[in-house]
Every structure is written in C-alpha cells, then in structure tokens.
CSV table of C-alpha atoms (C1' of nucleotides) in Angstrom, one decimal:
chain,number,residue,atom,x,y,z
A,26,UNK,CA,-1.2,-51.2,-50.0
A,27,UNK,CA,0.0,-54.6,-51.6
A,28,UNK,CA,0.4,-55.2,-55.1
A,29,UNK,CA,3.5,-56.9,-56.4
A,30,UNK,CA,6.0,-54.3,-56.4
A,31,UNK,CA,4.7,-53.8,-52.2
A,32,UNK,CA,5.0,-57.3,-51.6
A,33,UNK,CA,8.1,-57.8,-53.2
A,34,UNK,CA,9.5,-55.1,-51.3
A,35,UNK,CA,8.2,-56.6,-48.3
A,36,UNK,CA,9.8,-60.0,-49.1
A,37,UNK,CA,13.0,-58.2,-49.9
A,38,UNK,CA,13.0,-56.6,-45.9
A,39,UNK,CA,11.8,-60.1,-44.6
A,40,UNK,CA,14.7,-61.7,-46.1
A,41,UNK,CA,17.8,-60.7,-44.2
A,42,UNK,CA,16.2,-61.4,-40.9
A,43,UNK,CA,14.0,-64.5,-41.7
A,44,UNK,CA,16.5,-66.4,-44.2
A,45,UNK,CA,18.3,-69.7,-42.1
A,46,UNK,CA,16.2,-68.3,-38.9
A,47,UNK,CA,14.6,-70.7,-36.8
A,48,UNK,CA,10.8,-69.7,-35.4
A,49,UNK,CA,11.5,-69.8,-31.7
A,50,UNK,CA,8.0,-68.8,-30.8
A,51,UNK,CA,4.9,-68.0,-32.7
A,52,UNK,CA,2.1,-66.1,-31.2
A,53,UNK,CA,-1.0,-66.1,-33.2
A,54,UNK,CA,-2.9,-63.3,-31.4
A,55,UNK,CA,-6.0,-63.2,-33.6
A,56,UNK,CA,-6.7,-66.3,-35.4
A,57,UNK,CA,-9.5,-64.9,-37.8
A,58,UNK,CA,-7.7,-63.8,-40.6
A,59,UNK,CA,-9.4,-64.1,-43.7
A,60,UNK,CA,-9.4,-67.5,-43.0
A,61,UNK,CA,-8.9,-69.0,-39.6
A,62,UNK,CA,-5.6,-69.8,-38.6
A,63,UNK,CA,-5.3,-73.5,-37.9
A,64,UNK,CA,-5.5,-74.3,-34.1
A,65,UNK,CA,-2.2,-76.4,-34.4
A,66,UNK,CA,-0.4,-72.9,-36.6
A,67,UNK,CA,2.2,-72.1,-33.9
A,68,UNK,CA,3.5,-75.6,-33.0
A,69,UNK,CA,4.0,-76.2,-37.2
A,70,UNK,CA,6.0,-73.3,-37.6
A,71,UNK,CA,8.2,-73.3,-33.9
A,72,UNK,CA,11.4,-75.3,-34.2
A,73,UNK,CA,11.4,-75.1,-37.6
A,74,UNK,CA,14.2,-73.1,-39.9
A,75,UNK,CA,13.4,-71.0,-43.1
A,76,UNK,CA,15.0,-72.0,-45.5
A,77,UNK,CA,13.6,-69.7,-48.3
A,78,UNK,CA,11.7,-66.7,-48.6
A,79,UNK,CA,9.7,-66.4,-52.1
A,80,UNK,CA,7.0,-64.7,-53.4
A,81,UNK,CA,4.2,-65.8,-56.3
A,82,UNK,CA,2.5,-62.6,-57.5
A,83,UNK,CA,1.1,-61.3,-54.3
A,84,UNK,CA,1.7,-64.0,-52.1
A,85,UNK,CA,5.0,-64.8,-49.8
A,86,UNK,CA,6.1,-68.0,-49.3
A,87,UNK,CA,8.6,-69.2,-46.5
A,88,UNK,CA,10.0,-72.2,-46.9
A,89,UNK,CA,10.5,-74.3,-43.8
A,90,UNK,CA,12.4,-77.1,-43.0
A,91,UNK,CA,9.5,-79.2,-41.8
A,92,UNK,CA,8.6,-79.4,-45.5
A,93,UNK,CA,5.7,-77.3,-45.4
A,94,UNK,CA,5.6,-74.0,-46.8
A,95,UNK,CA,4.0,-70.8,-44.8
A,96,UNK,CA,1.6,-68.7,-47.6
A,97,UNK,CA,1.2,-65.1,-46.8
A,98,UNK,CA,-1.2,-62.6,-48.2
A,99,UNK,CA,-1.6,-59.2,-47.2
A,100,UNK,CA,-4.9,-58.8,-48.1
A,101,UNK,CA,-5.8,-54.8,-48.9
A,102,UNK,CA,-4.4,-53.5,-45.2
A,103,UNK,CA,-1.3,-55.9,-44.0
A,104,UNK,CA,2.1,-54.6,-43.3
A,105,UNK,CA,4.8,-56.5,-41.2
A,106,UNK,CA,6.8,-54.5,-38.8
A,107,UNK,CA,10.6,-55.9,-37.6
A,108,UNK,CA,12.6,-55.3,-34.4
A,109,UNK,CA,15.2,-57.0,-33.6
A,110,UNK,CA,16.3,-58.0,-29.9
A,111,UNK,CA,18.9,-55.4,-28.2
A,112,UNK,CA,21.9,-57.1,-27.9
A,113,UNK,CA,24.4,-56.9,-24.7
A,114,UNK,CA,23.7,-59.4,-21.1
A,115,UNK,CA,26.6,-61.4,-23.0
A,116,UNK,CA,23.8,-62.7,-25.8
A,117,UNK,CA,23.0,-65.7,-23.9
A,118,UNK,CA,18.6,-65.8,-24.8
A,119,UNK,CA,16.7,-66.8,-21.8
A,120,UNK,CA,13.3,-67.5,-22.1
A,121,UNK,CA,10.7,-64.9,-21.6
A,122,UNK,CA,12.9,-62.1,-22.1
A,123,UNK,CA,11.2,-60.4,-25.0
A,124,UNK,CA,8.6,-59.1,-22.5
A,125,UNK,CA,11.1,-56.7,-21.6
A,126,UNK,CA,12.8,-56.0,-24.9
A,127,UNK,CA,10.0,-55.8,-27.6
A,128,UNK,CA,7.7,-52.6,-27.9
A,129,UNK,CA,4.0,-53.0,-26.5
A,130,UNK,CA,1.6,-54.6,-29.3
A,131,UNK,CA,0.6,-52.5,-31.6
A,132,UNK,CA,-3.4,-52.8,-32.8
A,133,UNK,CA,-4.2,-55.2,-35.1
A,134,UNK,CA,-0.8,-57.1,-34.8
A,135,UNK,CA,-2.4,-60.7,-35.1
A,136,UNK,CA,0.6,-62.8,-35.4
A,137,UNK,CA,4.5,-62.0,-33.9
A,138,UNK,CA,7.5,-64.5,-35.1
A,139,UNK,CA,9.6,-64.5,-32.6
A,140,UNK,CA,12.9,-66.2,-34.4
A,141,UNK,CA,16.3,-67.6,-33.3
A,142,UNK,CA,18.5,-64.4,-34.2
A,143,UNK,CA,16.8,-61.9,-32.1
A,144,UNK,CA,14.2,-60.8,-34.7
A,145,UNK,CA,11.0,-60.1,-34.3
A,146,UNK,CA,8.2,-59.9,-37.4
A,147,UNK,CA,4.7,-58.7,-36.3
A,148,UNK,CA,2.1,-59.3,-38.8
A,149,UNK,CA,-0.8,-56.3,-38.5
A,150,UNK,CA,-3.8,-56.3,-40.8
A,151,UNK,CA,-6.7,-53.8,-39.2
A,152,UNK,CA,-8.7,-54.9,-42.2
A,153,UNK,CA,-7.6,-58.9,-41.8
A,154,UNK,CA,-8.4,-59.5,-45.3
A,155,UNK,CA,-4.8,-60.8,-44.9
A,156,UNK,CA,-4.2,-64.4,-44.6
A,157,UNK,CA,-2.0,-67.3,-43.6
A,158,UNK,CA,-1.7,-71.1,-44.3
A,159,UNK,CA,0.4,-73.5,-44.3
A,160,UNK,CA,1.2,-76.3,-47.3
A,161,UNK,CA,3.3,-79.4,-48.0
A,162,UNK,CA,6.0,-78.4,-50.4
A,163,UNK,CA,5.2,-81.1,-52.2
A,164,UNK,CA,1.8,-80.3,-52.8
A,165,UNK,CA,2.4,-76.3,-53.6
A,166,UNK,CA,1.5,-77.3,-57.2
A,167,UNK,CA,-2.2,-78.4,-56.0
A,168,UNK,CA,-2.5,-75.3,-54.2
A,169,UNK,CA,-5.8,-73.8,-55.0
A,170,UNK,CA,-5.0,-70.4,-53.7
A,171,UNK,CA,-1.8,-70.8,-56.3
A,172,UNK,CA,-3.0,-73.1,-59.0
A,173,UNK,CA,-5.2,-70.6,-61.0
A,174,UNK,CA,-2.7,-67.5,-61.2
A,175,UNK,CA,-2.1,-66.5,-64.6
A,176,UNK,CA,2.1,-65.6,-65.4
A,177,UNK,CA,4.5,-63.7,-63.6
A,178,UNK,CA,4.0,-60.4,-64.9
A,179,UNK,CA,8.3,-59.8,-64.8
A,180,UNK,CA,9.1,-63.6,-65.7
A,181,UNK,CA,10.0,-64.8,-68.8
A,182,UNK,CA,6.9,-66.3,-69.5
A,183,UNK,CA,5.4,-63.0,-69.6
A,184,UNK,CA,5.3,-61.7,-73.0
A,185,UNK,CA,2.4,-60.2,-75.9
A,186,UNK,CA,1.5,-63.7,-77.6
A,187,UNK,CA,0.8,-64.8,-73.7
A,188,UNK,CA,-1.3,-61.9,-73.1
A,189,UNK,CA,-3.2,-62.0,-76.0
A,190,UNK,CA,-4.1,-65.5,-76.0
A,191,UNK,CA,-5.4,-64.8,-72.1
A,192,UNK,CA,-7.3,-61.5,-73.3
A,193,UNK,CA,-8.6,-62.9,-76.8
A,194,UNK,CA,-12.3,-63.3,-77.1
A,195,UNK,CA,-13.0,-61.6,-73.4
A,196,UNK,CA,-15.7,-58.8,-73.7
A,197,UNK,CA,-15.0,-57.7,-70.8
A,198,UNK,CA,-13.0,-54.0,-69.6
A,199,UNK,CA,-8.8,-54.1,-70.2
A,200,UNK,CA,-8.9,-52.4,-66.6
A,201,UNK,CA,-11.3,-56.1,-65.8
A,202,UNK,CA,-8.8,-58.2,-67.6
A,203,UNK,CA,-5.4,-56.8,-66.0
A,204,UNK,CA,-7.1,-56.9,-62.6
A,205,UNK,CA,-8.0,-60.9,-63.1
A,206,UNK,CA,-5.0,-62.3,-61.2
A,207,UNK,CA,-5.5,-65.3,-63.9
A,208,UNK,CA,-4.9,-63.5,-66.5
A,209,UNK,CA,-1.8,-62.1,-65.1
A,210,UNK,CA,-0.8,-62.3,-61.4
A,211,UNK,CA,-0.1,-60.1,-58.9
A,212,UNK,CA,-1.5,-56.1,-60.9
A,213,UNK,CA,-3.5,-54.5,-58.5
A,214,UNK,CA,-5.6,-51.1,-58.7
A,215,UNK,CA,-3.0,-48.7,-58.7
A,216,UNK,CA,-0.6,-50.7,-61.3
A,217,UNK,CA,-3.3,-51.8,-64.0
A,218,UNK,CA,-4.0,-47.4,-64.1
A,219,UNK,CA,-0.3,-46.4,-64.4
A,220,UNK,CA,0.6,-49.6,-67.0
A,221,UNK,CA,-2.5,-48.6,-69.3
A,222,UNK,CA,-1.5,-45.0,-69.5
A,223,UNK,CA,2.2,-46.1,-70.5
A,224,UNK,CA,0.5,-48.5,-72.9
A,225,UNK,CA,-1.9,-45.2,-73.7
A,226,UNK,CA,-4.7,-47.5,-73.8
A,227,UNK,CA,-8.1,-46.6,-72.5
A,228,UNK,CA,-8.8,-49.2,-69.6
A,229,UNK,CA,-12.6,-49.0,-70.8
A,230,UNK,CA,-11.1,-50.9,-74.8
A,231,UNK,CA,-12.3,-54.3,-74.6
A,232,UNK,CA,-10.0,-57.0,-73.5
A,233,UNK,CA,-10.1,-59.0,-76.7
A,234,UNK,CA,-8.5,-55.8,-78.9
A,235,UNK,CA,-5.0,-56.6,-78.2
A,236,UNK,CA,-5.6,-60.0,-80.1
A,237,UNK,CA,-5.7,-60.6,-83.6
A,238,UNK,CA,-8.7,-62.8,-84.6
A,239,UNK,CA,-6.2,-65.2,-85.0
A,240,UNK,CA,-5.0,-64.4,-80.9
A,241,UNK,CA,-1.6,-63.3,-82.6
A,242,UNK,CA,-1.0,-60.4,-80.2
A,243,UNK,CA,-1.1,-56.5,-82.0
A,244,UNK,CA,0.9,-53.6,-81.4
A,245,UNK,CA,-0.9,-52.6,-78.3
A,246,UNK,CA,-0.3,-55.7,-76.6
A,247,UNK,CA,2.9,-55.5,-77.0
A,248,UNK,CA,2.7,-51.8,-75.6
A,249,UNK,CA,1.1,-53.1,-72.5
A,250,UNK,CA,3.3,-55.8,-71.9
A,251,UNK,CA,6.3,-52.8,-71.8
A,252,UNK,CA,4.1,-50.8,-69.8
A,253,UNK,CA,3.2,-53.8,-67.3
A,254,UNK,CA,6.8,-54.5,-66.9
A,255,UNK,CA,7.8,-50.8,-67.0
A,256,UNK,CA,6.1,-49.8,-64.2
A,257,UNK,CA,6.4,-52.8,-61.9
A,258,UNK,CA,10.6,-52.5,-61.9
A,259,UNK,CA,9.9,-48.2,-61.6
A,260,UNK,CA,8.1,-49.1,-58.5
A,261,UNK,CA,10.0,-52.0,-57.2
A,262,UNK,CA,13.1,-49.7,-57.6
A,263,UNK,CA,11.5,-47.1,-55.6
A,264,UNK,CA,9.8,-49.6,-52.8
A,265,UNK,CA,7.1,-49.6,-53.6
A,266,UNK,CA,3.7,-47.3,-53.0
A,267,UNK,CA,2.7,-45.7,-50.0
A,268,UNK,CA,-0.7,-44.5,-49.5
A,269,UNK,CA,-2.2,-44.6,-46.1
A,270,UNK,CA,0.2,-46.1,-44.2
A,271,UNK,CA,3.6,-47.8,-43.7
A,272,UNK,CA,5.0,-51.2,-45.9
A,273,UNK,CA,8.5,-51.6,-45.1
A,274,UNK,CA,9.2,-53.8,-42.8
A,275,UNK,CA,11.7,-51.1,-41.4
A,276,UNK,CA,8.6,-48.4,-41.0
A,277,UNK,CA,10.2,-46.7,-44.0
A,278,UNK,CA,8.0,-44.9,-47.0
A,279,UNK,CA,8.1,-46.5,-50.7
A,280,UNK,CA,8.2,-43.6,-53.0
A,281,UNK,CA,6.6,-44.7,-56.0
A,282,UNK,CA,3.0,-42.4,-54.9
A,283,UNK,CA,5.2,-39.6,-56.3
A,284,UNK,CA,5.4,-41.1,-59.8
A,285,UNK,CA,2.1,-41.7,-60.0
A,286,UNK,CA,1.1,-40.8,-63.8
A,287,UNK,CA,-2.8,-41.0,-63.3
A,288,UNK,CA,-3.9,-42.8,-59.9
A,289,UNK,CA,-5.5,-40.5,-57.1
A,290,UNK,CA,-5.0,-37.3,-59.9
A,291,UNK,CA,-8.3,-36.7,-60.8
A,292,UNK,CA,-8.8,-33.8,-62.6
A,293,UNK,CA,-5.0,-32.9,-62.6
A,294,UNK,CA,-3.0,-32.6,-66.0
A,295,UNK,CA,-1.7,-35.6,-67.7
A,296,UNK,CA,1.8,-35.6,-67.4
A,297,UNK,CA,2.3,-36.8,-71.2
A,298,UNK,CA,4.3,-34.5,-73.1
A,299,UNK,CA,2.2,-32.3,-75.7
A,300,UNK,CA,-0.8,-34.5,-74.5
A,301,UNK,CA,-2.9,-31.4,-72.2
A,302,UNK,CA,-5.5,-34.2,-71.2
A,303,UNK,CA,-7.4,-33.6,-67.6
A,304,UNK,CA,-6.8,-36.9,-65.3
A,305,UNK,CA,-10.7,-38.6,-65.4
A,306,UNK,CA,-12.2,-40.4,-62.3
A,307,UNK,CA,-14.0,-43.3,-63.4
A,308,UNK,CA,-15.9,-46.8,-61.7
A,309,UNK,CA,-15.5,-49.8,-63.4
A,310,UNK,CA,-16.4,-53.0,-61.2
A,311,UNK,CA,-16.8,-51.4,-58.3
A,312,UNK,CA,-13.5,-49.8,-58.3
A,313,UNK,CA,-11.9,-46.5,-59.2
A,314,UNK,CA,-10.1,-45.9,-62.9
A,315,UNK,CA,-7.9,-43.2,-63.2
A,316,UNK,CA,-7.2,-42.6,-67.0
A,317,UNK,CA,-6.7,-40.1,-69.7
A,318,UNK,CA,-9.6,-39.7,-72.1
A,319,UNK,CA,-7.2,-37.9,-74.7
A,320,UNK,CA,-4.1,-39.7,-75.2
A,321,UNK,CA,-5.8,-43.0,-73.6
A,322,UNK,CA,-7.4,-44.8,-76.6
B,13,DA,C1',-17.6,-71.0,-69.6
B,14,DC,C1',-17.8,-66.4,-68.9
B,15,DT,C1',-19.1,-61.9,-66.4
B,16,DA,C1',-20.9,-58.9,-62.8
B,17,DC,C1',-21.9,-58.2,-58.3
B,18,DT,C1',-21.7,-58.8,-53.2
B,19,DC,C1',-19.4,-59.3,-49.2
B,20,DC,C1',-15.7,-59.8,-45.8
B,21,DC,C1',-13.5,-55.8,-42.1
B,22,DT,C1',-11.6,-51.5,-40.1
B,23,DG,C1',-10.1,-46.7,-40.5
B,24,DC,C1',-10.2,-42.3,-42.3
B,25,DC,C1',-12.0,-38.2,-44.4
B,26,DA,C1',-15.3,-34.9,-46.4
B,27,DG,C1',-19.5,-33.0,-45.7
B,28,DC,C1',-23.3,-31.7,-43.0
C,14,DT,C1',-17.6,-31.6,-32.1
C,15,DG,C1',-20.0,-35.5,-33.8
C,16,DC,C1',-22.4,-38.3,-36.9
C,17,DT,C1',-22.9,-40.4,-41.7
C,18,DG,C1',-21.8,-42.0,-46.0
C,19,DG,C1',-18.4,-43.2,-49.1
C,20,DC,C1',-14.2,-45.0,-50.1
C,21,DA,C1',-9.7,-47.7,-49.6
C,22,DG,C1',-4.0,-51.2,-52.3
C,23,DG,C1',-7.8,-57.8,-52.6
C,24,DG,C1',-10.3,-61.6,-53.9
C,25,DA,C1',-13.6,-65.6,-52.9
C,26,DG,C1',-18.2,-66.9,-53.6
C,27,DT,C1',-22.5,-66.7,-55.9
C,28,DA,C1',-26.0,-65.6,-59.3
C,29,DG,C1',-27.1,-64.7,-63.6
DNA sequence: ACTACTCCCTGCCAGC
DNA sequence: TGCTGGCAGGGAGTAG
C-alpha cells in the first residue's frame, strides 16, 4: 500500500494521538521485522514523550524526548490501526487495564504503543517487510537508511534542472529511474505509472532524455516534474490509495484507486481526451507498467 | 560506477 | 472443494 501520499496520510492520522504523548508501554510482539527489533526497543521508547511526528519520503519519524528518533517503514503490507481507551471510571489509569478495554490482537500486529492519553497504535505488517529502528537525533544525518534518498519529490528542492542532472547519462528505463528512491524519494509503483501518463511519457524512454547533453533539463522534464507533483497532492488530498486493504489509521478507505489514470486498467481506454489508446500491461524489472502506447511517447 | 536480478514474507485470486 | 502458480504498494544485497 505505502508510497508517499499513503504514508503521509498515515503520519497525518498518527499525529493528533501521538504528538506530546508519552509511550506508557511498548509491546513488541514479533521482533523480526525486516530487521530485528533491538532486544532493549521497548524500554528506549517507554517514558519517553513525542515530541514530533515527521516523515522523509516513505519513512516516519517520531521524535522523542530521549533524543533518539523512532524510523518507521511500512514496507509493501504495513498499516497502523488506532483505538483509543473508553473513557468513564473517573479517568484515573490503573495499570493493566487495557486487557479489558483494547480489542483482541489482530494477526500480524507486531508492535502496540500503548501511550499516556489513552491511545493505542498497533503496527500490523503480514508481509513484515516493514521495519523499525531507533537513531540519535543527532546522528539522523549519518543515517544509512536516510543518507542516500534523492529530493523530496513536493519540496522545494524538487524541480526539472534537479531531475535532469539525477536522470542525465542513465540508460536505464524512466519507470527504473522514478522508482530509484535516490533519484527521487518516496514514488512507488502506482505513482511512477500515473505521473508518466500526466507527463505523457512512455516509462520504457530512457532516463537520460529529459536532459540536454549539457544536463540542462528539456520540456519533458519539466512535464514530469508537474506530473510527479500533480499526482502526489491529487492523492494526498484524497488519502491516499487503497488496494487490498485498509491505511488509515481510523480503518477508513483513501480514494485515490478511483482516479487511477492507467494503474490495474489494463486493456481499458485511456482516459485522455481525444487520445482512444487501450491501457497496456507491461514488466519492467520485475514489476508491472501500466502505460499508454499512443499518447505515451 | 552503473544496472539487473534475487530474495525476504504472507495473502489472495484465477485457473485447473 | 482444493491445490498451484503468479502476483502484490518496497528495497537491500549481490553479481555482473
């Protein structure tokens, strides 16, 4: 499910219940995660207030007040779920009373933040390609896991010169390019599909064609850059995608599946106006392309 | 330095 | 109904 505008949305529905919380109790169910979750991962994070929730293209960050910094993936299948504690009994929290309150565990919920106002955030990942780690603030910059990503695709950063100059001289695939998280951080399957048909560039064009010899960016890169951005705010505004399960914290549906353009519409029409093109189904690295061969060029 | 491919893991669906 | 193969929103590691 999580590409940037998922994630985002997730960090957006983390926030009102996490922000200024303190991690009462941490229970790390399942520690193998895509990597294993240090033995000591509960006792850094109980006691401990968030003081900020961020995200860095498909990564979340919580800020603590211990200094460190808890990194969140989702990975291909994680989701958090929130409840929050039923108020009444005069509010006063007692200990082991969550047994009563919260809902059974669901499957795959591998770690449940149990926090100071009565929330509680379940992390679930049946694929646990997901991940979590904790960093020194101060050494966030050295992060490997952070330290390679290419621009925030909505920062200002972003723009066609800093495209071009990441995409000149690559032979490899746009759809290859887009996908490399270095080259711009945080487009995912779905996103790279509907940003190259706004762009109405072919995802199988080589890389290095939105550069000038020079690297000077051209009028497609330009058009991609507008398409990237495009269709990351359409589908933050709309929460997000859902495909095969729930993403917002709340259980709710994002609704951007139903403004998909090209992805999972093989052999439907291209929406274009005038354009008449069939949607095509094709494999590049290992992964499914959804493009159209007529106005895509 | 690039690029391409494999693998991690579980669930679901189409086809037999 | 049940099995099998293929596929799924990501990305690290490795081999050319």
């Amino acid at each position: 499910m999580p590409e940037l505008p998922e994630v985002e949305t997730v960090r957006r529905g983390l926030e009102p219940v996490m922000q200024g919380a303190r991690f009462e109790t941490v229970e790390a169910r399942r520690g193998d995660l895509r990597w294993p979750l240090p033995a000591d991962f509960a006792a850094r994070l109980e006691g401990h207030t968030v003081t900020g929730l961020g995200r860095r293209a498909k990564y979340l960050t919580v800020d603590l007040s211990s200094g460190e910094v808890l990194l969140m993936h989702l990975g291909m299948s994680g989701s958090f779920r929130v409840w929050q504690e039923k108020s009444g009994d005069g509010g006063a929290r007692k200990p082991g009373r969550y047994h009563h309150e919260r809902p059974q565990h669901a499957t795959h919920d591998h770690v449940v933040f149990h926090m100071s106002n009565g929330a509680h955030i379940a992390f679930n990942d049946p694929r646990r390609f997901g991940s979590m780690k904790l960093v020194a603030r101060d050494q966030l910059d050295q992060e490997p896991l952070l330290r390679a990503l290419g621009p925030e695709p909505l920062g200002n950063a972003f723009d066609a010169a800093m495209l071009a100059r990441a995409c000149r001289g690559k032979k490899t695939s746009l759809k290859a390019a887009l996908s490399d998280q270095r080259v711009v951080a945080g487009l995912g399957n779905i996103y790279v599909c509907e940003a190259l048909w706004r762009a109405r560039l072919s995802p199988k064009r080589r890389a290095s064609t939105i550069a000038a010899r020079a690297g000077e960016p051209n009028e497609r890169a330009r058009a991609l850059v507008d398409g990237i951005r495009d269709v990351l705010n359409d589908a933050i505004a709309a929460g997000g995608s859902s495909l095969r399960d729930h993403k917002r914290t709340d259980g709710g549906l994002g609704l951007f599946q139903h403004q998909f353009a090209v992805y999972d519409r093989e052999a439907m029409r291209c929406q274009r106006r005038g354009c008449g093109g069939t949607i095509k189904r094709i494999v590049q690295t290992g992964r499914s392309t959804f493009f159209c061969p007529v106005c895509q060029r």
